[in-house]
């Protein structure tokens, strides 16, 4: 459920017309809906035990406006870098609601997180554990730690975003878990607090979750029997979202909540969740203008002013995003098959192939839907294209939450070394 719909024939974000926004900020631009973010956060949080920590996965959308919206609702943050940690703190998320994930935390990042006093480190390997112990001892602190377990469960999602099988770089193999917990318990700079698991993203089937949760729930019991104090269970992120209107929608948070409840019953652990996509994906659209409609021999191309540098998901994962005209099409309007492409000089700069859309003309606006997660955060300036700016809407109000960079901004990022300067 989201708050993008046609009002008076124009696609709007809550009470704000996307056509009016396009006139104000230019195209392409991302637009996020606060009410949709809030609704997704609440529906998810309400499906879980009341004392759970819902730590929004900042990698999905790190815009400060988005983070602040979620912070005000009580969200914590799941971060994977010092940069994300600083952004979460800048958005007002309390350190004791922040968890730090990722396979490659550096010592500098560990130092930062320890000095902030974050809630926990989700540690993914023995060398990382040793490094964290060393940093914590140097600082006279103890680092609260869960070990991320790789349960060897296939999440049945896209290969590039599956993380819970033995072939991936993530987590500690289940068979080594008890032995590494034993070692961790001997490290004076480490305080074992729990167990963590995350098996992938855009998971549209509850069974892999149930399988992975069963593995870690059993491990919690074993670890307690081994004498460890396990009070937290971090169940990762990963509930998928509907990207295609005609597909069966993924299970809803309530059904996911039941799987969680069944798996964790009687454990007495505080549960932690790291949702990203579920909260942000359908809370954002990318609005773009058609530059040309080009008739090829085999195809009709709608060339739009957003490119793969703005939204890389279709190029990287062949992912489907619905595309709709901003001006509401007439009921029964004829449809034409388009390849919707960007201006970037790559064949992979393709948002949709053979997509049946109402007739498009140069100057028309289109909205690429479900672009609020892993959209702007993965943007680049490829082809020297300043990435699309971001706008946040709340009711009838809106604000630019990241401005469009100018060409001069891009040029100013580089410098010419002394020996190449004119006159030297
Ligand atoms: N926790 C951990 C440890 C993760 O690695 C991830 C995502 C999440 C939480 C959040 O997962 P979510 O709730 O958003 O599914 N760029 C890709 C997605 C990469 C996901 C990486 N990890 C895409 O655009 O589909």
Short mmCIF file of N, CA and C in Angstrom, two decimals, residues 40 53 56 58 84 134 164 207 211 243 257 296 315 329 399 408 416:
data_model
loop_
_atom_site.label_atom_id
_atom_site.label_comp_id
_atom_site.label_asym_id
_atom_site.label_seq_id
_atom_site.Cartn_x
_atom_site.Cartn_y
_atom_site.Cartn_z
N UNK A 40 4.64 1.68 6.08
CA UNK A 40 5.40 0.43 5.98
C UNK A 40 6.12 0.12 7.30
N UNK A 53 13.63 -4.48 18.18
CA UNK A 53 14.30 -3.30 17.61
C UNK A 53 14.19 -3.41 16.08
N UNK A 56 16.28 0.16 10.62
CA UNK A 56 16.17 0.36 9.17
C UNK A 56 17.54 0.20 8.52
N UNK A 58 20.15 1.16 6.39
CA UNK A 58 20.46 2.45 5.78
C UNK A 58 20.94 2.29 4.34
N UNK A 84 27.65 5.35 6.92
CA UNK A 84 26.23 5.13 7.26
C UNK A 84 25.99 5.37 8.75
N UNK A 134 40.84 -6.29 19.81
CA UNK A 134 42.03 -5.45 19.97
C UNK A 134 41.65 -3.97 20.09
N UNK A 164 22.93 -16.32 2.24
CA UNK A 164 22.92 -17.31 3.31
C UNK A 164 23.35 -18.71 2.88
N UNK A 207 9.33 -19.75 3.49
CA UNK A 207 10.00 -20.98 3.91
C UNK A 207 11.49 -20.81 4.21
N UNK A 211 13.28 -21.74 7.73
CA UNK A 211 14.41 -22.67 7.83
C UNK A 211 15.59 -22.01 8.54
N UNK A 243 7.03 -5.83 -6.87
CA UNK A 243 7.54 -4.93 -7.93
C UNK A 243 6.64 -4.99 -9.16
N UNK A 257 5.54 -12.17 10.55
CA UNK A 257 5.54 -12.07 12.01
C UNK A 257 5.17 -13.39 12.67
N UNK A 296 12.96 2.32 -34.13
CA UNK A 296 14.01 1.48 -34.70
C UNK A 296 13.38 0.48 -35.67
N UNK A 315 19.61 -2.74 -14.84
CA UNK A 315 20.84 -3.14 -15.54
C UNK A 315 21.60 -4.20 -14.76
N UNK A 329 -3.59 7.97 -18.13
CA UNK A 329 -4.07 7.61 -19.45
C UNK A 329 -5.59 7.44 -19.45
N UNK A 399 9.90 18.96 0.25
CA UNK A 399 11.19 19.63 0.37
C UNK A 399 12.24 18.86 -0.43
N UNK A 408 29.31 22.11 -12.76
CA UNK A 408 30.47 22.71 -12.10
C UNK A 408 30.84 21.94 -10.82
N UNK A 416 43.50 19.10 -11.29
CA UNK A 416 44.55 18.89 -12.29
C UNK A 416 45.89 19.04 -11.58
#
